[in-house]
Short mmCIF file of C-alpha atoms in Angstrom, two decimals:
data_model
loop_
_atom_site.label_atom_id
_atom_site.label_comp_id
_atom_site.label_asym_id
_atom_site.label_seq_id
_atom_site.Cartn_x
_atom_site.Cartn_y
_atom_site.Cartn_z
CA UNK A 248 -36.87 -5.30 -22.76
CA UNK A 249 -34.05 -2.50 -23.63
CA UNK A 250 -35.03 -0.90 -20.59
CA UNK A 251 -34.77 -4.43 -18.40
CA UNK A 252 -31.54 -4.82 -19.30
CA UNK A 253 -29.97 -1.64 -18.56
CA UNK A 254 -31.75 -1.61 -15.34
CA UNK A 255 -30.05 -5.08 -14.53
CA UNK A 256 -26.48 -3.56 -15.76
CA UNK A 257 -23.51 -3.79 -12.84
CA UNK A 258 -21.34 -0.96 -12.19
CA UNK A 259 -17.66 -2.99 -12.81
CA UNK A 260 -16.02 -0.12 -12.67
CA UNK A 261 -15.21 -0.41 -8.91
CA UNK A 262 -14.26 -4.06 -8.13
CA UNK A 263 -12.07 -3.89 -5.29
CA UNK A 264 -11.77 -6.08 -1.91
CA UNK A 265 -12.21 -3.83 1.32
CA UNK A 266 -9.71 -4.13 3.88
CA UNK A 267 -8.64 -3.29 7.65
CA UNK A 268 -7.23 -0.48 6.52
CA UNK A 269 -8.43 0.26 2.66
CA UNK A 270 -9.69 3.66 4.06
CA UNK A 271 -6.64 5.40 4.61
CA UNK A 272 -5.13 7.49 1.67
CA UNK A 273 -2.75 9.21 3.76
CA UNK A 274 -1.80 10.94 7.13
CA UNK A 275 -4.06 13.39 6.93
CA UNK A 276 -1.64 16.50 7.77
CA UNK A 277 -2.24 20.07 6.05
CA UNK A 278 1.00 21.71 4.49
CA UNK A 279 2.83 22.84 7.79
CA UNK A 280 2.26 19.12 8.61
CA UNK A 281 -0.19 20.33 10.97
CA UNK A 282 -3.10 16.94 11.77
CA UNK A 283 -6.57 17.96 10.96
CA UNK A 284 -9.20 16.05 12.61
CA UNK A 285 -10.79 14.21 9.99
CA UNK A 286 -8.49 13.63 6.66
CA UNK A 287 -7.48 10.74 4.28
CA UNK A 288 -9.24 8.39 6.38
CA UNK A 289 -7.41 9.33 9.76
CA UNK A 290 -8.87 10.00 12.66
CA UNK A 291 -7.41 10.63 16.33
CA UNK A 292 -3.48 9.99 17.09
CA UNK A 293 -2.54 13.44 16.26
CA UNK A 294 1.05 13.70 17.94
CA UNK A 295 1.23 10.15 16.12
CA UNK A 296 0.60 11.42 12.74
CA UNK A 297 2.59 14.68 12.91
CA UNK A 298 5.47 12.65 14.29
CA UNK A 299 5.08 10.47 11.33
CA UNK A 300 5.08 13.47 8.61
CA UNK A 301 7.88 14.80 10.10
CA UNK A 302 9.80 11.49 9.26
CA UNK A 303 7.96 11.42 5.94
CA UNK A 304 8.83 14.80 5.13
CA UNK A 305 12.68 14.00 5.64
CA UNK A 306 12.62 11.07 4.02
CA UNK A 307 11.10 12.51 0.93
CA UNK A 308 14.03 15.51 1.02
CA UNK A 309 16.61 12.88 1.13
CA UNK A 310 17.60 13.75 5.01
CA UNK A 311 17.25 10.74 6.82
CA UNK A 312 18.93 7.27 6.17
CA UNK A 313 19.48 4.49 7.93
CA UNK A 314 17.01 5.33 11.01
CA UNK A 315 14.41 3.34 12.75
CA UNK A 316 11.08 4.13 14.13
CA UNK A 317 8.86 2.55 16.65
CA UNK A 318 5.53 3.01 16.94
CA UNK A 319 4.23 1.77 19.91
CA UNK A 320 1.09 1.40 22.15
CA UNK A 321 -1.91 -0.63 22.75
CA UNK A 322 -3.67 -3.31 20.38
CA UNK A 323 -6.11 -1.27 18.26
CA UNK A 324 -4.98 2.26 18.42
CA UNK A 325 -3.65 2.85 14.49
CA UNK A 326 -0.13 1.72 14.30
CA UNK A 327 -0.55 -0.40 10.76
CA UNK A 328 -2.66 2.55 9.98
CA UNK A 329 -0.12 5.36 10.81
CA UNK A 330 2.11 2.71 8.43
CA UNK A 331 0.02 2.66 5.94
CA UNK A 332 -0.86 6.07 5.62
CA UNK A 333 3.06 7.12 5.53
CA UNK A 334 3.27 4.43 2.76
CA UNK A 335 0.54 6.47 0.68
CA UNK A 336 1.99 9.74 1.66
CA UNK A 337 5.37 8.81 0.26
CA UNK A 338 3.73 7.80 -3.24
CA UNK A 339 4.53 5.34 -5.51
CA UNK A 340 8.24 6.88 -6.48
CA UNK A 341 9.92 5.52 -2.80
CA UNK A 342 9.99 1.92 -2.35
CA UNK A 343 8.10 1.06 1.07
CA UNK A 344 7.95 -2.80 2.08
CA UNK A 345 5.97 -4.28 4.10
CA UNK A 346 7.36 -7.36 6.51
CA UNK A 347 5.45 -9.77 9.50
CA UNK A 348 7.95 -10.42 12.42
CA UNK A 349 6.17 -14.25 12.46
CA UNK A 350 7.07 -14.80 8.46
CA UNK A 351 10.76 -14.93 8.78
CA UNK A 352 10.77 -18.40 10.76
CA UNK A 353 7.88 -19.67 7.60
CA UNK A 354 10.46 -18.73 4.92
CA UNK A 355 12.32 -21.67 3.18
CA UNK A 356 15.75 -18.99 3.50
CA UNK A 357 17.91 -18.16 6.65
CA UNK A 358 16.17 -15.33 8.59
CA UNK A 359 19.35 -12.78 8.00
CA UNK A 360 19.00 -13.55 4.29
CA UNK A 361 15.10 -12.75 4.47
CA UNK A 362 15.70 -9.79 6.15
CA UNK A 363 18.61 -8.86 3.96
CA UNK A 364 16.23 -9.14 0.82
CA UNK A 365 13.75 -6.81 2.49
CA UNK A 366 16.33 -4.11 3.31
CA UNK A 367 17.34 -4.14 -0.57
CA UNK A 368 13.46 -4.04 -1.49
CA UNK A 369 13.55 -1.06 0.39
CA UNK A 370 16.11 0.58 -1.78
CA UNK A 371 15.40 1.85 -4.79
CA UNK A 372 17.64 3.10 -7.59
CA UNK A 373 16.88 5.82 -10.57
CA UNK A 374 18.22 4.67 -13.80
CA UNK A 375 18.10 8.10 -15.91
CA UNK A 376 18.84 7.38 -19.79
CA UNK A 377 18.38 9.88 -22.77
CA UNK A 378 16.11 8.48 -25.10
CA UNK A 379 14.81 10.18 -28.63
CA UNK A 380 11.29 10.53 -29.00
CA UNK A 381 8.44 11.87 -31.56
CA UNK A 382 5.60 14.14 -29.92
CA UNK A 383 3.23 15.69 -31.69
CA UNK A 384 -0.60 16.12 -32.21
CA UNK A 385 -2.43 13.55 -34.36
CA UNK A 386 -3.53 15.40 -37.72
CA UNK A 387 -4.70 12.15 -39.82
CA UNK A 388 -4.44 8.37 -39.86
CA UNK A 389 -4.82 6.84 -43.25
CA UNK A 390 -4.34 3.34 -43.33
CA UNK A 391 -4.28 1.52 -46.65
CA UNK A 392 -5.90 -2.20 -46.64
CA UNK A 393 -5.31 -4.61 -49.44
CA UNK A 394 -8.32 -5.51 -51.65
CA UNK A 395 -7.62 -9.04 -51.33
CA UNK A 396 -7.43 -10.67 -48.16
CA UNK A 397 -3.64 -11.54 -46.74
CA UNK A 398 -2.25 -10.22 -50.39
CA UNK A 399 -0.07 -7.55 -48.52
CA UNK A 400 0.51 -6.30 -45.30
CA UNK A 401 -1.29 -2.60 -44.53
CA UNK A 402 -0.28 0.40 -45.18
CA UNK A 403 -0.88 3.56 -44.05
CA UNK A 404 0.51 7.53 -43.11
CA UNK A 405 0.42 9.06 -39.97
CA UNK A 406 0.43 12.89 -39.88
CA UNK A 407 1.50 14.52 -36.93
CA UNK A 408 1.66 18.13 -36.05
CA UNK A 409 3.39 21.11 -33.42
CA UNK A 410 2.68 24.51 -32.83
CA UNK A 411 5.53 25.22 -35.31
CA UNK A 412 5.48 22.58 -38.02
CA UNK A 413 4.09 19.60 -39.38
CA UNK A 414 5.44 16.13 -41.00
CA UNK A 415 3.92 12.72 -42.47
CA UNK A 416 5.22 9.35 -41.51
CA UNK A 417 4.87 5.87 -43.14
CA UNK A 418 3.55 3.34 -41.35
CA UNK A 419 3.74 -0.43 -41.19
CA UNK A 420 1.84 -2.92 -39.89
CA UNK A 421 3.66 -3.32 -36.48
CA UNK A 422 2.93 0.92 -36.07
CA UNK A 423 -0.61 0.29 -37.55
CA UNK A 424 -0.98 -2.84 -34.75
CA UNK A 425 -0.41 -0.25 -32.24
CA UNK A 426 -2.05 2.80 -32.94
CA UNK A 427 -5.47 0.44 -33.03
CA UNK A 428 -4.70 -1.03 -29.96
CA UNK A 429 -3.78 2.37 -28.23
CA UNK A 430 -7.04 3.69 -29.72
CA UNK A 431 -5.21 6.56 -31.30
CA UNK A 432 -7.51 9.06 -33.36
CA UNK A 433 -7.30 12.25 -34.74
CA UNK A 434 -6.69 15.18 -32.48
CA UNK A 435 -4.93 12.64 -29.62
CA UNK A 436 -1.15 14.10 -28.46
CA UNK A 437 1.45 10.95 -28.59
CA UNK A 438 4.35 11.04 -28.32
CA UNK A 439 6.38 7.55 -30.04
CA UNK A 440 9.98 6.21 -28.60
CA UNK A 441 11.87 5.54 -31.60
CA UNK A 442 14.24 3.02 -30.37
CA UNK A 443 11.07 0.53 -29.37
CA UNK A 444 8.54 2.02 -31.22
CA UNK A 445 6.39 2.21 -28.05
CA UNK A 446 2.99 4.76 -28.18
CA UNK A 447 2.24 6.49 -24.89
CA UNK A 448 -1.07 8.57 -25.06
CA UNK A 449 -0.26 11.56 -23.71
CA UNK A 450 -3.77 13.61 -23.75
CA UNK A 451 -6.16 15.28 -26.00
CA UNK A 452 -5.50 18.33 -27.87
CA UNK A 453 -7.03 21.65 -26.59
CA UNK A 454 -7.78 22.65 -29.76
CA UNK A 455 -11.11 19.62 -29.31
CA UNK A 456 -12.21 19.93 -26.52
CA UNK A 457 -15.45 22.09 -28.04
CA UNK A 458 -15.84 18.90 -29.92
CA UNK A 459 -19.03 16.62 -29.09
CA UNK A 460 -17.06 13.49 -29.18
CA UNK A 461 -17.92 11.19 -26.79
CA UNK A 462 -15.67 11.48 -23.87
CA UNK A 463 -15.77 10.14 -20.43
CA UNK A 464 -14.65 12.57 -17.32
CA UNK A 465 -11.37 10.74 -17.27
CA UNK A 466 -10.39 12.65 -20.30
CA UNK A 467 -7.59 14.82 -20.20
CA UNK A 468 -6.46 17.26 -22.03
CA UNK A 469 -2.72 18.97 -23.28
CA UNK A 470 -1.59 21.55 -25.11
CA UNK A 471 0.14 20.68 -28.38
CA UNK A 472 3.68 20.45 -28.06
CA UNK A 473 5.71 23.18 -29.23
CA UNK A 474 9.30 23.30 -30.65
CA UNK A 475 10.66 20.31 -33.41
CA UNK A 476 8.87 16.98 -33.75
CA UNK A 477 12.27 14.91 -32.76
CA UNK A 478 13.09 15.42 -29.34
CA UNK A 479 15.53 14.11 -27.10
CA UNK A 480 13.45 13.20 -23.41
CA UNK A 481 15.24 11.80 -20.12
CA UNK A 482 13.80 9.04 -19.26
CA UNK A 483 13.31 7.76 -15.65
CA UNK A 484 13.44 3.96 -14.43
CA UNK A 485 12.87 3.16 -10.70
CA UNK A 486 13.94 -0.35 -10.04
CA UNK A 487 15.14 -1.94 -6.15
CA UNK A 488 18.58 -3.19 -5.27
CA UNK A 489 16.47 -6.54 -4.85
CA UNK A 490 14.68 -6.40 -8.32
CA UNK A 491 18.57 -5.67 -9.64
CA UNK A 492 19.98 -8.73 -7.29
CA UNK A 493 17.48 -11.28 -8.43
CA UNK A 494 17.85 -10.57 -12.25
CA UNK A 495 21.71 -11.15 -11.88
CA UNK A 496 21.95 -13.59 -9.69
CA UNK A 497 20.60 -16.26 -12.54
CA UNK A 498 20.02 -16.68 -16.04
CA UNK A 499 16.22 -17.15 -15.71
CA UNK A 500 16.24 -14.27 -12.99
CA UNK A 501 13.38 -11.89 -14.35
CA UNK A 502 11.02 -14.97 -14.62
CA UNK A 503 12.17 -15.66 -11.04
CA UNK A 504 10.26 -11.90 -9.54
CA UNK A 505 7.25 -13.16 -11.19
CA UNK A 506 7.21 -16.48 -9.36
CA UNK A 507 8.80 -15.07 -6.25
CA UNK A 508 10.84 -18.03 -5.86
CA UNK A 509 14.22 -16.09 -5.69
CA UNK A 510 16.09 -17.88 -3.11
CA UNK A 511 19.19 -17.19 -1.58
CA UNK A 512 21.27 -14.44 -3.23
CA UNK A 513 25.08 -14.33 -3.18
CA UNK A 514 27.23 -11.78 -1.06
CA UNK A 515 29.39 -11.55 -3.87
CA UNK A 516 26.53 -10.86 -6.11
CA UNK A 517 25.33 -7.96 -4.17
CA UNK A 518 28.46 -6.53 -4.18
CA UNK A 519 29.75 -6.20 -7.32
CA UNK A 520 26.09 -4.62 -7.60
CA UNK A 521 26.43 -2.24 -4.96
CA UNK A 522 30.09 -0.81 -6.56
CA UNK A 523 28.42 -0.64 -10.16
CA UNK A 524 25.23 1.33 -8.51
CA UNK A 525 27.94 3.86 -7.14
CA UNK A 526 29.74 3.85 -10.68
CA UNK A 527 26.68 5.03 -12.21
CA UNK A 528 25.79 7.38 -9.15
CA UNK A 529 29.22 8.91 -9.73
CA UNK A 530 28.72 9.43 -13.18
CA UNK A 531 24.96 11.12 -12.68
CA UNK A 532 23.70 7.72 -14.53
CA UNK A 533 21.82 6.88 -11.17
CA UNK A 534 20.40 8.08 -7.94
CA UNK A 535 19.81 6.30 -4.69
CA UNK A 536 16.56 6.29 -3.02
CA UNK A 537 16.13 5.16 0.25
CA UNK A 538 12.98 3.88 1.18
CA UNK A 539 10.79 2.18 3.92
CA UNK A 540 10.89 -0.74 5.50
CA UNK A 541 7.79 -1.35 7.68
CA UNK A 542 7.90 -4.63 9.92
CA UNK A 543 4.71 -5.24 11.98
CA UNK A 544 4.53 -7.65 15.27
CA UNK A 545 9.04 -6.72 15.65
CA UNK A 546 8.64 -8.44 19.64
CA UNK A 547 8.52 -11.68 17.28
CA UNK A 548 12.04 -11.57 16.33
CA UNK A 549 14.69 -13.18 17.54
CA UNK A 550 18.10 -11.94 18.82
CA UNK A 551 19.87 -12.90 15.82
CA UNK A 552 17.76 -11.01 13.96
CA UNK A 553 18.45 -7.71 16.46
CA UNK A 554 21.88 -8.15 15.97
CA UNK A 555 21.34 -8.05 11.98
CA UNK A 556 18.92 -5.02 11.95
CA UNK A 557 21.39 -3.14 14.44
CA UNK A 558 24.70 -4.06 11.70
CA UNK A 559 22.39 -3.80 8.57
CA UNK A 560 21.35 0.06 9.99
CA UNK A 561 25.13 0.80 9.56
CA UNK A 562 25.52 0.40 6.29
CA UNK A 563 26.02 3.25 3.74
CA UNK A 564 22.56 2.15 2.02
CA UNK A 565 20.15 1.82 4.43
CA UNK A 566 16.08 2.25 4.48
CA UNK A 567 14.54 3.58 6.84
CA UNK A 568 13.21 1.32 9.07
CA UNK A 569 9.46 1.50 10.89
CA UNK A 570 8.74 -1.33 13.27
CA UNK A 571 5.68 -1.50 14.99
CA UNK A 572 4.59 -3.21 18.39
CA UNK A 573 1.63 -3.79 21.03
CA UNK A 574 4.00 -5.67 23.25
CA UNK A 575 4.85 -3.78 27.37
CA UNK A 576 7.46 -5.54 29.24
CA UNK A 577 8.48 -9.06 27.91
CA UNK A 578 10.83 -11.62 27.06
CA UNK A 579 13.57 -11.00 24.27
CA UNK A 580 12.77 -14.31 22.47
CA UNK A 581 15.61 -16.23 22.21
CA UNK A 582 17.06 -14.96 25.59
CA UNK A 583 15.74 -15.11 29.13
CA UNK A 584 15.63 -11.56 29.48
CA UNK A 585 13.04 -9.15 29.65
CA UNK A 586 13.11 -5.72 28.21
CA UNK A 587 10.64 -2.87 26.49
CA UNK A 588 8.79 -4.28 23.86
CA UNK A 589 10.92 -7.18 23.34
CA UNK A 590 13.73 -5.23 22.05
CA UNK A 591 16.57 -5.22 23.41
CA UNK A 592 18.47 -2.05 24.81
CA UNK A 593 21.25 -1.44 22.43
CA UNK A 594 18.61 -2.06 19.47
CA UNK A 595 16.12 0.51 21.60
CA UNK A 596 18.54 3.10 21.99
CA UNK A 597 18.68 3.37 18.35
CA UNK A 598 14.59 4.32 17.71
CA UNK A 599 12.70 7.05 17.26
CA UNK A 600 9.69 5.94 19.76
CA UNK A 601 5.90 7.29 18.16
CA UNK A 602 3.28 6.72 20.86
CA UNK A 603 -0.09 5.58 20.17
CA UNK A 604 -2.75 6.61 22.73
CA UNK A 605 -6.50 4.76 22.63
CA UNK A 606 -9.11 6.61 21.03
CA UNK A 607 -11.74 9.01 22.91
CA UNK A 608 -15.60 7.73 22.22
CA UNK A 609 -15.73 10.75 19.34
CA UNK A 610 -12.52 9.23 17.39
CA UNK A 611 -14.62 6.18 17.44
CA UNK A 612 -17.54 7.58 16.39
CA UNK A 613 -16.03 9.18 13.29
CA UNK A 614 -13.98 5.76 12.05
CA UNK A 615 -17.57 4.10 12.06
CA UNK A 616 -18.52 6.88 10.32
CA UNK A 617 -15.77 6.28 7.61
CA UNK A 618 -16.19 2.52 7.59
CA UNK A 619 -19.78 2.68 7.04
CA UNK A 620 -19.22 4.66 4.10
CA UNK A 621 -16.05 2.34 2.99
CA UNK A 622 -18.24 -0.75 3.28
CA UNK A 623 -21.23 0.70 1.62
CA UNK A 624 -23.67 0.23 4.47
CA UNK A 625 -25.89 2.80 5.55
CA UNK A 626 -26.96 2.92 9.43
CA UNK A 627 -28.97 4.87 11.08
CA UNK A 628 -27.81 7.53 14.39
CA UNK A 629 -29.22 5.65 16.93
CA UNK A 630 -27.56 2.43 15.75
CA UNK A 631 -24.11 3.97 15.49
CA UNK A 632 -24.79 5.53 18.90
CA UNK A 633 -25.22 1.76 20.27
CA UNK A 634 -22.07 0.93 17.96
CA UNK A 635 -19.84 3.30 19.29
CA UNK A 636 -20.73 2.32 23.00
CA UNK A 637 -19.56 -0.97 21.60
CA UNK A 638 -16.19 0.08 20.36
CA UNK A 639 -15.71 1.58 23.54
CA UNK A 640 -16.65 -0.96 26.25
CA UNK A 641 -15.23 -3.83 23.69
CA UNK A 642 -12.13 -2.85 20.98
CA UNK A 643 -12.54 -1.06 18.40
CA UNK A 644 -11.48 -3.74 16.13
CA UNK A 645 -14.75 -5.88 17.32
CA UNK A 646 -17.20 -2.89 16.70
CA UNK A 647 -16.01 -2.71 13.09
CA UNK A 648 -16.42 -6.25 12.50
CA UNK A 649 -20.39 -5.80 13.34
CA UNK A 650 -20.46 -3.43 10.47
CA UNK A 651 -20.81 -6.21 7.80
CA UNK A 652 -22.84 -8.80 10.24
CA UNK A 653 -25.24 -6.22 10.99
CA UNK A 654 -25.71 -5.03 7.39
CA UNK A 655 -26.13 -8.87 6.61
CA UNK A 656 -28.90 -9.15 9.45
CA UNK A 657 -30.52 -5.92 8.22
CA UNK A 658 -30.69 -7.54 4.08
CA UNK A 659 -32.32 -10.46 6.28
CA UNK A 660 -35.53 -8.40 7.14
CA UNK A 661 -35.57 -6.65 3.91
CA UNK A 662 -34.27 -3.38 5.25
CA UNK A 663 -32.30 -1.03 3.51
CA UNK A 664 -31.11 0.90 6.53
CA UNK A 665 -29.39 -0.71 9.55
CA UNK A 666 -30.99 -0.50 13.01
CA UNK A 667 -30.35 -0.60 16.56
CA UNK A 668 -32.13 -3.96 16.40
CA UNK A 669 -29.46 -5.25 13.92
CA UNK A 670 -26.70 -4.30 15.83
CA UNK A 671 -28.18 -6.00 19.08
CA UNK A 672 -28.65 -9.62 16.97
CA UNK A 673 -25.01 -9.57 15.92
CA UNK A 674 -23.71 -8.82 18.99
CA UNK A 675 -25.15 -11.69 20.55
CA UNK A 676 -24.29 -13.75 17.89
CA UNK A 677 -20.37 -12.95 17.98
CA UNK A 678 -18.59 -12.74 21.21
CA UNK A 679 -16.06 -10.32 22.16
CA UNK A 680 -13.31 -10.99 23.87
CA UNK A 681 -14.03 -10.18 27.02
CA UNK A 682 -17.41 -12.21 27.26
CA UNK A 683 -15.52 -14.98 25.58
CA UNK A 684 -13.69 -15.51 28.57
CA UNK A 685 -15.93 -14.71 31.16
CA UNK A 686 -17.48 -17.76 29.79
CA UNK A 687 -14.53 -20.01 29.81
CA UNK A 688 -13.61 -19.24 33.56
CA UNK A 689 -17.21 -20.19 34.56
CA UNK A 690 -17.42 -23.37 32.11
CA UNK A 691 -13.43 -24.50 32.43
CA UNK A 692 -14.03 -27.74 33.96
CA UNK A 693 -16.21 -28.62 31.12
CA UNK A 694 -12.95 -28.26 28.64
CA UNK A 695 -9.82 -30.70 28.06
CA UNK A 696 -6.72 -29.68 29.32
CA UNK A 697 -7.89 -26.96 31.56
CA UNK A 698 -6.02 -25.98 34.30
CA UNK A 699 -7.09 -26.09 37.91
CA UNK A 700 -9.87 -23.04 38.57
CA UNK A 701 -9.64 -20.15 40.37
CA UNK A 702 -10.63 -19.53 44.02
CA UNK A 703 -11.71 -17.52 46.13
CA UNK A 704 -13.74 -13.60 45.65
CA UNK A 705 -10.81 -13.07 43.17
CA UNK A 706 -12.06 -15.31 40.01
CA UNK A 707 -13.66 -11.67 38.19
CA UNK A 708 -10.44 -10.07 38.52
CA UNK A 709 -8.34 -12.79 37.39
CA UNK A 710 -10.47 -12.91 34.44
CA UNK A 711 -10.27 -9.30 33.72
CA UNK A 712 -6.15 -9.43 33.99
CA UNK A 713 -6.60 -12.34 31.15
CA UNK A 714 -8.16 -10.25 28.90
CA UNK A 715 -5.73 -7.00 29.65
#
């Protein structure tokens, strides 16, 4: 029965919804910023990606403010990817926020003020403070309980140690509370803030780690801390200009970043932030990090918004600002006028351009290859062969999609291992595109509202120039 039930355990350890792009962990570029082939989930697009470091690379050294990117090219060939993967590269210290062109006219706010908020979420500030702090190595933990129930409150002495000396502390039952909760036993390095009382687990001591305790690989492992017990530690908080604006703009403001409901914020507000921000800059309180600002689908704003982005890239603290597009030659909405991308000229002349190319039948072959393996499915050569042909007549973007129908189809006949036959019953399940509408120029008539059809030897090429 024991044996049943461990059989039947789940691994819940790894609960996590896979996305478009859950793959990428970075840009995939060596040292010298040099693209390898195959790294952090990239494949292909390697002027792309080493264009991309390079403005990674100066944003992390502080260099560039206040810029804008474009990447640009066809549907399908790794812009929100190349995003993304300058998003991981930058790591969790620089603020990087992520914006739809389409959600500024959903927003209950004025678009400038939506866009304003997204600039200061790109912004991030860090608040250094001194703070005084205990580290040491746990020696012993004796806790004293009453004999009879809820008589007293416990009791107990906590003896901590460092390479050069060694001191017992009284505990009550708040530090007791903790300790429990934090799992804190003998031979764990802490280290205690004195002002909050708060325990951060630092490690395990060297000196156990010949111990057969039982320890997980996630286990790590510090020396013990040298010098006094007492220390005095800087302490680092990274907060945005936005979290900073919301909190002061109203009295319930920190319950309002929970909800999200922040509404519009005050010039006057941000400003008397802003001046303070440079206060404490001046006085090495503060530092000023400039982050990202990705917006995907840019052809969907609107003039005013241009005219915003192109002030708002003036000012003193400014993001960076990545936009992204799959648009050629089309109408500035809001105007009349046509122009690259849907940008207009004077907005244009101020972006770095990163060019996209389509991916060769071997870049396909290898995302597969990673999405298999992100998605769990194993498939056999001959069906990833068939796959990749796919991707290639098709979009890449449809080919992927098949993944998950044909490992579906393949748990249908009680396979473990997809085959070319379950790759051949999805795809004439799902339509691509292009068959899609092959089907709706030959069937029109039979639809409401359709237009007059097409005459004449020219109906297959009028289709085609749909789809393209």
């Amino acid at each position: 029965m024991a044996e049943l039930k461990l059989s039947e355990t789940r691994d819940l350890t790894r609960i996590e919804r896979i996305g478009a792009h859950s793959h990428i962990q970075g840009l995939g570029l060596d040292s010298s910023l040099e693209p390898r082939a195959v790294s952090d989930g990239m494949v292909g697009q390697t002027s792309a990606r080493k264009a991309a470091g390079v403005i990674v690379q100066m944003v992390k050294d502080g260099k560039i403010a206040g810029r804008a990117v474009l990447l640009a090219g066809q549907p399908g060939t790794g812009k929100t990817a190349i995003a993304m993967g300058m998003a991981k590269s930058l790591g969790q210290e620089t603020p990087f926020a992520m914006l739809a062109g389409s959600e500024l006219f959903s927003l209950e706010m004025s678009k400038t003020e939506a866009l304003m908020q997204a600039f200061r979420k790109s912004i991030g500030v860090r608040i250094k403070e001194e703070a005084e702090v205990i580290e040491g190595e746990v020696v012993e933990i004796q806790i004293d309980r009453p004999a009879v129930a809820g008589a007293a409150s416990k009791t107990g002495k906590l003896t901590l140690k460092t390479t050069e000396m060694e001191t017992v502390y009284d505990l009550g039952a708040k530090m007791i509370e903790a300790l429990g909760k934090d799992k804190v036993q003998s031979g764990d390095v802490i280290a205690i803030d004195k002002a909050s009382g708060k325990i951060t687990k630092l490690g395990r001591s060297f000196s156990r780690s010949r111990e057969y305790d039982a320890m997980g690989p996630q286990t790590k492992f510090v020396q013990c801390p040298d010098g006094e017990l007492q220390k005095r530690k800087e302490v680092v908080h990274c907060v945005t200009l936005h979290e900073i604006d919301v909190i002061n703009s109203r009295t319930q403001g920190f319950l309002a970043l929970f909800t999200g409901d922040t509404g519009e914020i005050r010039a006057e507000v941000r400003e008397q932030i802003d001046t303070k921000v440079a206060e404490w800059g001046e006085e090495g309180k503060a530092e000023i990090v400039p982050g990202v600002l990705f917006i995907d689908e840019v052809h969907m704003l609107d003039i005013e918004c241009f005219s915003f982005l192109n002030r708002a890239l003036e000012n003193d603290m400014a993001p960076i600002l990545v936009v992204a597009t799959n648009r050629g030659i089309t109408t500035i909405r809001g105007t009349n006028y046509k122009s690259p991308h849907g940008i207009p000229i004077d907005f244009l002349d101020r972006l770095l351009i990163i060019s996209t190319q389509p991916y060769t039948e071997e870049d396909i072959r290898k995302i597969l290859d990673i999405r298999c393996q992100e998605e769990d499915v194993e498939m056999s050569e001959d069906a990833k062969v068939l796959l990749t042909k796919i991707g290639l007549d098709t979009s890449l973007r449809y080919a992927i999609q098949l993944i998950t129908s044909a490992a579906l189809a393949c748990q249908k006949r009680k396979a473990k291992i997809v085959e070319m036959e379950d790759i051949s019953r999805v795809y004439e399940l799902f339509w691509d595109v292009k068959r899609s509408t092959q089907y709706l120029m030959e069937y029109q008539s039979q639809y409401m509202f359709n237009e007059a059809p097409p005459t004449g030897a020219g109906d297959e090429d009028e289709a085609n120039a749909m789809i393209s």
